[in-house]
Amino acid sequence: MTDVDDLPCDELVELVTDYLEGALDTSERARFEAHLVTCEGCRAYLEQVRLTVRMLAHLPAEDLSPPAREHVLEAFRAWRAGAGEG
Amino acid sequence: MARRSPAPQQSERGATNDPSTPAQPGSWPGEDVELLRRLRAGEEAAFASLVDAWSGSMLRVAVAHVRSRALAEEAVQDTWIAVLRGLAGFEGRSSLKTWVFRILTYTCRAKLERERRVPPLSDVLRPDELGAGPVVAVDRFLSADHPRWPGHWSRPPVLWARRPDEVLLDDELRHRIAEAVARLPQRQRAVLTLRDIEGFTADEVCALLGLQAGNQRVLLHRARSAVRASLEDYLSVEAR
């Protein structure tokens, strides 16, 4: 029997970001967490979102190309020559 | 915001007076003061290490705005030059990093405006920025008039891994993630890049992009959900 207060899964997935951001109010968060206890699918979904964020955080950054980097350093030397010692 | 900066070597702070020690970009005001002093004194080593530490992130953020790698490189170079011009007047009301990334944001918007007409920075989210429909396909759920479990999963997601570190971020996966991010509408891409890839806080991103907190969250929600969805099948199969 479905509890009338149970958060359906198709609503939970729309609240995931608010949950992770701490933007749900107390009762919303309670409903959210109560649903997670009994719903393996939603637990897996939340974990997928968490893993997605974790992978995004681990993407390596590329470097500025050597000519671009040199251009920037030359601009520094020109600036230093123009401005004098600070 | 220090997630991808090199760890500040606080215990060796006295050693930064040594000109041969590269500057450690600071994430707290005390280190900013030392770094500023060295920059204003014209120490190239300090400036070069800053460029090397931050340009990768700046490139990534710029690509999120302007899309093209070539334009992004121009934007990053233009930003550093603007930083040099503004260095004397920088008052330290924000951190050095926030200031540099704010200049980057303005520089990118200027480039966008020159390349094509861009609406003024507005908090109002247009429908095309949000994308249409729910973040998970409707057919993944039982219908609202299901007799026992309305709105519950019909085909639930599976765990991608038992532990987060089991997911190997190899070239293939990195490529897929980068593609998914590149496909996002511009402001979703910008928010996701700044928040989840670069580690800026919600407040910082709102300030950088001129967004209210609620709208920033909506854009983040749409973006994260889209990236998750694009990876789901690939990672669910891999996990088996």
Short mmCIF file of C-alpha atoms in Angstrom, two decimals:
data_model
loop_
_atom_site.label_atom_id
_atom_site.label_comp_id
_atom_site.label_asym_id
_atom_site.label_seq_id
_atom_site.Cartn_x
_atom_site.Cartn_y
_atom_site.Cartn_z
CA MET A 1 0.00 0.00 0.00
CA THR A 2 1.37 3.39 -0.95
CA ASP A 3 1.82 5.87 1.86
CA VAL A 4 0.08 9.10 0.78
CA ASP A 5 3.11 11.08 1.96
CA ASP A 6 5.58 8.98 -0.02
CA LEU A 7 7.53 11.03 -2.53
CA PRO A 8 7.17 9.41 -5.96
CA CYS A 9 10.42 8.66 -7.79
CA ASP A 10 9.61 10.91 -10.74
CA GLU A 11 9.35 13.84 -8.31
CA LEU A 12 12.44 12.89 -6.34
CA VAL A 13 14.68 13.10 -9.40
CA GLU A 14 13.61 16.72 -9.86
CA LEU A 15 14.60 17.51 -6.26
CA VAL A 16 18.03 15.90 -6.26
CA THR A 17 20.01 19.08 -6.85
CA ASP A 18 18.09 21.03 -4.24
CA TYR A 19 18.77 18.17 -1.82
CA LEU A 20 22.50 18.11 -2.53
CA GLU A 21 22.62 21.93 -2.26
CA GLY A 22 20.88 21.87 1.11
CA ALA A 23 18.01 23.89 -0.32
CA LEU A 24 15.13 21.66 0.75
CA ASP A 25 13.26 22.70 3.84
CA THR A 26 13.15 20.36 6.82
CA SER A 27 9.96 18.53 5.92
CA GLU A 28 10.88 18.21 2.23
CA ARG A 29 14.24 16.77 3.19
CA ALA A 30 12.57 14.33 5.59
CA ARG A 31 10.27 13.11 2.82
CA PHE A 32 13.21 12.83 0.45
CA GLU A 33 15.32 10.81 2.87
CA ALA A 34 12.39 8.65 3.96
CA HIS A 35 11.79 7.66 0.36
CA LEU A 36 15.46 6.79 -0.15
CA VAL A 37 15.31 4.29 2.71
CA THR A 38 12.86 2.07 0.85
CA CYS A 39 13.73 2.79 -2.78
CA GLU A 40 16.82 1.14 -4.23
CA GLY A 41 16.26 2.78 -7.63
CA CYS A 42 16.34 6.28 -6.16
CA ARG A 43 19.40 5.44 -4.06
CA ALA A 44 21.14 4.33 -7.24
CA TYR A 45 20.01 7.51 -9.03
CA LEU A 46 21.34 9.77 -6.28
CA GLU A 47 24.62 7.90 -6.33
CA GLN A 48 24.84 8.29 -10.12
CA VAL A 49 24.41 12.05 -9.74
CA ARG A 50 27.07 12.14 -7.01
CA LEU A 51 29.46 10.14 -9.18
CA THR A 52 28.79 12.44 -12.12
CA VAL A 53 29.78 15.44 -10.01
CA ARG A 54 32.85 13.62 -8.75
CA MET A 55 33.97 12.78 -12.28
CA LEU A 56 33.43 16.35 -13.43
CA ALA A 57 35.67 17.49 -10.58
CA HIS A 58 38.42 15.15 -11.77
CA LEU A 59 38.54 16.26 -15.39
CA PRO A 60 42.09 17.37 -16.16
CA ALA A 61 42.60 20.90 -17.43
CA GLU A 62 44.63 21.63 -20.52
CA ASP A 63 47.43 24.17 -20.56
CA LEU A 64 47.63 27.41 -22.44
CA SER A 65 49.53 26.76 -25.69
CA PRO A 66 53.26 27.70 -25.52
CA PRO A 67 52.88 30.65 -27.94
CA ALA A 68 49.92 31.99 -25.95
CA ARG A 69 51.83 31.58 -22.72
CA GLU A 70 54.83 33.39 -24.14
CA HIS A 71 52.58 36.19 -25.41
CA VAL A 72 51.26 36.68 -21.90
CA LEU A 73 54.75 36.71 -20.36
CA GLU A 74 55.92 39.24 -22.95
CA ALA A 75 52.97 41.42 -22.02
CA PHE A 76 54.18 41.16 -18.41
CA ARG A 77 57.69 42.28 -19.37
CA ALA A 78 56.30 45.20 -21.32
CA TRP A 79 54.05 46.14 -18.43
CA ARG A 80 56.94 45.92 -15.98
CA ALA A 81 59.14 48.07 -18.20
CA GLY A 82 56.41 50.65 -18.57
CA ALA A 83 55.29 50.71 -14.96
CA GLY A 84 58.75 50.56 -13.38
CA GLU A 85 59.40 48.87 -10.07
CA GLY A 86 56.27 48.84 -7.89
CA MET B 1 37.48 27.67 -4.42
CA ALA B 2 40.93 26.21 -3.73
CA ARG B 3 40.01 22.78 -5.07
CA ARG B 4 42.32 22.91 -8.02
CA SER B 5 44.87 25.47 -6.83
CA PRO B 6 48.16 23.99 -5.63
CA ALA B 7 47.97 23.60 -1.86
CA PRO B 8 49.18 26.81 -0.22
CA GLN B 9 52.35 26.06 1.70
CA GLN B 10 51.39 27.91 4.80
CA SER B 11 54.22 26.58 6.94
CA GLU B 12 56.75 27.91 4.45
CA ARG B 13 55.25 31.33 4.13
CA GLY B 14 58.47 32.98 5.26
CA ALA B 15 60.27 31.29 2.38
CA THR B 16 58.22 33.19 -0.21
CA ASN B 17 60.55 36.14 0.26
CA ASP B 18 63.11 34.03 -1.57
CA PRO B 19 62.85 35.08 -5.25
CA SER B 20 63.63 31.57 -6.44
CA THR B 21 60.53 30.16 -4.74
CA PRO B 22 57.59 30.08 -7.13
CA ALA B 23 54.49 31.85 -5.86
CA GLN B 24 51.72 29.64 -4.56
CA PRO B 25 48.40 31.12 -5.68
CA GLY B 26 46.59 31.85 -2.50
CA SER B 27 43.11 30.92 -1.55
CA TRP B 28 43.10 33.15 1.52
CA PRO B 29 43.73 36.90 1.81
CA GLY B 30 47.08 36.68 3.63
CA GLU B 31 48.67 34.82 0.75
CA ASP B 32 47.08 37.17 -1.76
CA VAL B 33 48.92 40.06 -0.06
CA GLU B 34 52.31 38.39 -0.53
CA LEU B 35 51.53 37.39 -4.10
CA LEU B 36 50.33 40.92 -4.95
CA ARG B 37 53.50 42.39 -3.51
CA ARG B 38 55.62 40.15 -5.73
CA LEU B 39 53.52 40.83 -8.82
CA ARG B 40 53.60 44.60 -8.31
CA ALA B 41 57.34 44.35 -7.71
CA GLY B 42 57.60 42.90 -11.23
CA GLU B 43 58.70 39.39 -10.28
CA GLU B 44 58.23 37.34 -13.44
CA ALA B 45 58.49 34.03 -11.57
CA ALA B 46 55.49 34.99 -9.46
CA PHE B 47 53.45 35.98 -12.50
CA ALA B 48 54.49 32.91 -14.53
CA SER B 49 53.55 30.51 -11.79
CA LEU B 50 50.16 32.20 -11.48
CA VAL B 51 49.60 31.94 -15.23
CA ASP B 52 50.59 28.26 -15.14
CA ALA B 53 48.42 27.51 -12.13
CA TRP B 54 45.22 29.22 -13.30
CA SER B 55 45.24 29.29 -17.11
CA GLY B 56 44.02 25.70 -17.48
CA SER B 57 40.94 26.43 -15.42
CA MET B 58 40.48 29.78 -17.15
CA LEU B 59 40.60 28.06 -20.55
CA ARG B 60 37.98 25.59 -19.47
CA VAL B 61 35.70 28.32 -18.14
CA ALA B 62 36.24 30.40 -21.28
CA VAL B 63 35.34 27.49 -23.55
CA ALA B 64 32.17 27.09 -21.51
CA HIS B 65 31.28 30.67 -22.48
CA VAL B 66 32.59 31.07 -26.02
CA ARG B 67 32.61 27.44 -27.18
CA SER B 68 35.59 27.74 -29.52
CA ARG B 69 39.07 26.81 -28.25
CA ALA B 70 40.70 29.57 -30.31
CA LEU B 71 38.42 32.26 -28.90
CA ALA B 72 38.93 30.85 -25.41
CA GLU B 73 42.73 31.14 -25.75
CA GLU B 74 42.32 34.75 -26.90
CA ALA B 75 40.02 35.45 -23.96
CA VAL B 76 42.52 34.02 -21.46
CA GLN B 77 45.39 36.06 -22.93
CA ASP B 78 43.28 39.22 -22.98
CA THR B 79 42.32 38.56 -19.38
CA TRP B 80 45.92 38.32 -18.17
CA ILE B 81 46.73 41.57 -19.94
CA ALA B 82 43.73 43.24 -18.32
CA VAL B 83 44.86 41.84 -14.97
CA LEU B 84 48.26 43.53 -15.40
CA ARG B 85 46.59 46.84 -16.25
CA GLY B 86 44.30 46.58 -13.23
CA LEU B 87 46.90 45.34 -10.76
CA ALA B 88 47.80 48.76 -9.38
CA GLY B 89 44.16 49.52 -8.63
CA PHE B 90 43.19 46.14 -7.20
CA GLU B 91 41.97 46.78 -3.67
CA GLY B 92 41.60 43.21 -2.43
CA ARG B 93 37.87 43.48 -1.71
CA SER B 94 37.52 40.06 -3.29
CA SER B 95 40.17 37.38 -3.56
CA LEU B 96 42.66 37.69 -6.40
CA LYS B 97 41.21 34.59 -8.01
CA THR B 98 37.63 35.85 -7.94
CA TRP B 99 38.81 39.13 -9.46
CA VAL B 100 40.72 37.40 -12.25
CA PHE B 101 37.78 35.15 -13.07
CA ARG B 102 35.42 38.10 -13.06
CA ILE B 103 37.61 39.81 -15.65
CA LEU B 104 37.59 36.55 -17.60
CA THR B 105 33.79 36.49 -17.56
CA TYR B 106 33.56 40.08 -18.85
CA THR B 107 36.19 39.35 -21.50
CA CYS B 108 34.26 36.30 -22.71
CA ARG B 109 31.00 38.21 -22.87
CA ALA B 110 32.69 40.98 -24.85
CA LYS B 111 33.97 38.38 -27.31
CA LEU B 112 30.51 36.84 -27.62
CA GLU B 113 28.99 40.25 -28.24
CA ARG B 114 31.52 40.98 -30.98
CA GLU B 115 31.02 37.61 -32.64
CA ARG B 116 27.23 37.66 -32.57
CA ARG B 117 24.37 39.45 -30.87
CA VAL B 118 24.07 38.30 -27.27
CA PRO B 119 21.23 39.34 -24.99
CA PRO B 120 22.31 41.43 -21.97
CA LEU B 121 23.29 39.49 -18.87
CA SER B 122 19.92 38.81 -17.39
CA ASP B 123 18.65 36.79 -14.51
CA VAL B 124 15.58 35.72 -16.45
CA LEU B 125 16.03 32.20 -17.82
CA ARG B 126 14.80 31.69 -21.36
CA PRO B 127 13.05 28.43 -22.22
CA ASP B 128 15.88 27.32 -24.54
CA GLU B 129 18.34 27.69 -21.67
CA LEU B 130 16.36 25.31 -19.52
CA GLY B 131 15.73 22.57 -22.03
CA ALA B 132 12.38 20.92 -22.33
CA GLY B 133 10.75 18.26 -20.22
CA PRO B 134 11.68 16.26 -17.12
CA VAL B 135 15.29 15.39 -16.38
CA VAL B 136 14.64 11.67 -16.65
CA ALA B 137 12.66 10.20 -19.58
CA VAL B 138 9.01 9.71 -18.76
CA ASP B 139 9.06 6.06 -19.82
CA ARG B 140 11.43 5.25 -16.95
CA PHE B 141 8.52 5.68 -14.54
CA LEU B 142 5.13 4.06 -13.95
CA SER B 143 2.25 6.36 -14.80
CA ALA B 144 0.41 8.53 -12.29
CA ASP B 145 -2.63 6.28 -12.42
CA HIS B 146 -0.73 3.09 -11.69
CA PRO B 147 -2.78 1.20 -9.08
CA ARG B 148 0.10 0.47 -6.68
CA TRP B 149 3.19 2.57 -7.39
CA PRO B 150 2.31 5.72 -9.30
CA GLY B 151 5.37 7.67 -10.37
CA HIS B 152 7.82 4.98 -9.27
CA TRP B 153 10.58 3.57 -11.42
CA SER B 154 9.56 1.17 -14.13
CA ARG B 155 13.19 0.64 -15.10
CA PRO B 156 15.26 1.72 -12.09
CA PRO B 157 18.84 2.92 -12.40
CA VAL B 158 21.59 0.53 -11.33
CA LEU B 159 24.67 1.31 -9.32
CA TRP B 160 27.57 2.28 -11.58
CA ALA B 161 30.07 1.01 -9.03
CA ARG B 162 30.20 -0.27 -5.49
CA ARG B 163 32.67 2.49 -4.59
CA PRO B 164 33.27 5.87 -6.29
CA ASP B 165 36.93 5.11 -6.96
CA GLU B 166 35.96 2.01 -8.96
CA VAL B 167 34.86 4.18 -11.87
CA LEU B 168 37.94 4.57 -14.05
CA LEU B 169 38.14 8.02 -15.58
CA ASP B 170 39.93 6.85 -18.72
CA ASP B 171 40.24 8.74 -22.02
CA GLU B 172 37.00 7.32 -23.38
CA LEU B 173 34.98 8.37 -20.36
CA ARG B 174 36.63 11.79 -20.17
CA HIS B 175 35.81 12.31 -23.83
CA ARG B 176 32.17 11.35 -23.30
CA ILE B 177 31.86 13.69 -20.32
CA ALA B 178 33.47 16.56 -22.24
CA GLU B 179 31.10 15.93 -25.16
CA ALA B 180 28.09 15.91 -22.87
CA VAL B 181 29.17 19.21 -21.34
CA ALA B 182 29.84 20.76 -24.76
CA ARG B 183 26.28 19.89 -25.88
CA LEU B 184 24.67 21.82 -23.02
CA PRO B 185 23.00 25.19 -23.61
CA GLN B 186 25.45 27.98 -22.87
CA ARG B 187 24.40 29.06 -19.38
CA GLN B 188 23.91 25.50 -18.18
CA ARG B 189 27.41 24.78 -19.44
CA ALA B 190 28.81 27.84 -17.73
CA VAL B 191 27.20 27.02 -14.36
CA LEU B 192 28.22 23.35 -14.47
CA THR B 193 31.79 24.22 -15.45
CA LEU B 194 32.21 26.82 -12.74
CA ARG B 195 30.47 24.77 -10.00
CA ASP B 196 31.35 21.14 -10.58
CA ILE B 197 34.49 21.28 -12.75
CA GLU B 198 36.19 24.33 -11.27
CA GLY B 199 34.81 24.15 -7.73
CA PHE B 200 33.46 27.68 -7.34
CA THR B 201 30.75 28.08 -4.69
CA ALA B 202 27.13 28.82 -5.51
CA ASP B 203 27.51 32.42 -4.30
CA GLU B 204 30.61 32.96 -6.43
CA VAL B 205 28.88 31.60 -9.54
CA CYS B 206 25.81 33.76 -8.93
CA ALA B 207 28.08 36.80 -8.72
CA LEU B 208 30.09 35.84 -11.79
CA LEU B 209 27.07 35.11 -13.99
CA GLY B 210 24.55 37.58 -12.57
CA LEU B 211 22.13 34.91 -11.43
CA GLN B 212 19.82 34.59 -8.46
CA ALA B 213 20.40 31.55 -6.27
CA GLY B 214 17.26 29.73 -7.39
CA ASN B 215 18.01 30.14 -11.09
CA GLN B 216 21.61 29.06 -10.60
CA ARG B 217 20.30 25.88 -8.96
CA VAL B 218 17.86 25.24 -11.79
CA LEU B 219 20.61 25.59 -14.41
CA LEU B 220 22.91 23.33 -12.36
CA HIS B 221 20.10 20.79 -12.00
CA ARG B 222 19.37 20.66 -15.72
CA ALA B 223 23.06 20.45 -16.60
CA ARG B 224 24.00 17.73 -14.11
CA SER B 225 20.94 15.70 -15.02
CA ALA B 226 21.77 15.88 -18.72
CA VAL B 227 25.36 14.76 -18.17
CA ARG B 228 24.22 11.91 -15.91
CA ALA B 229 21.68 10.78 -18.49
CA SER B 230 24.24 10.77 -21.29
CA LEU B 231 26.59 8.58 -19.24
CA GLU B 232 24.00 6.21 -17.78
CA ASP B 233 23.90 3.53 -20.44
CA TYR B 234 27.65 3.53 -20.99
CA LEU B 235 28.47 3.20 -17.30
CA SER B 236 25.66 0.80 -16.48
CA VAL B 237 26.91 -1.67 -19.06
CA GLU B 238 30.53 -1.22 -17.94
CA ALA B 239 29.60 -1.95 -14.35
CA ARG B 240 28.21 -5.38 -15.12
#
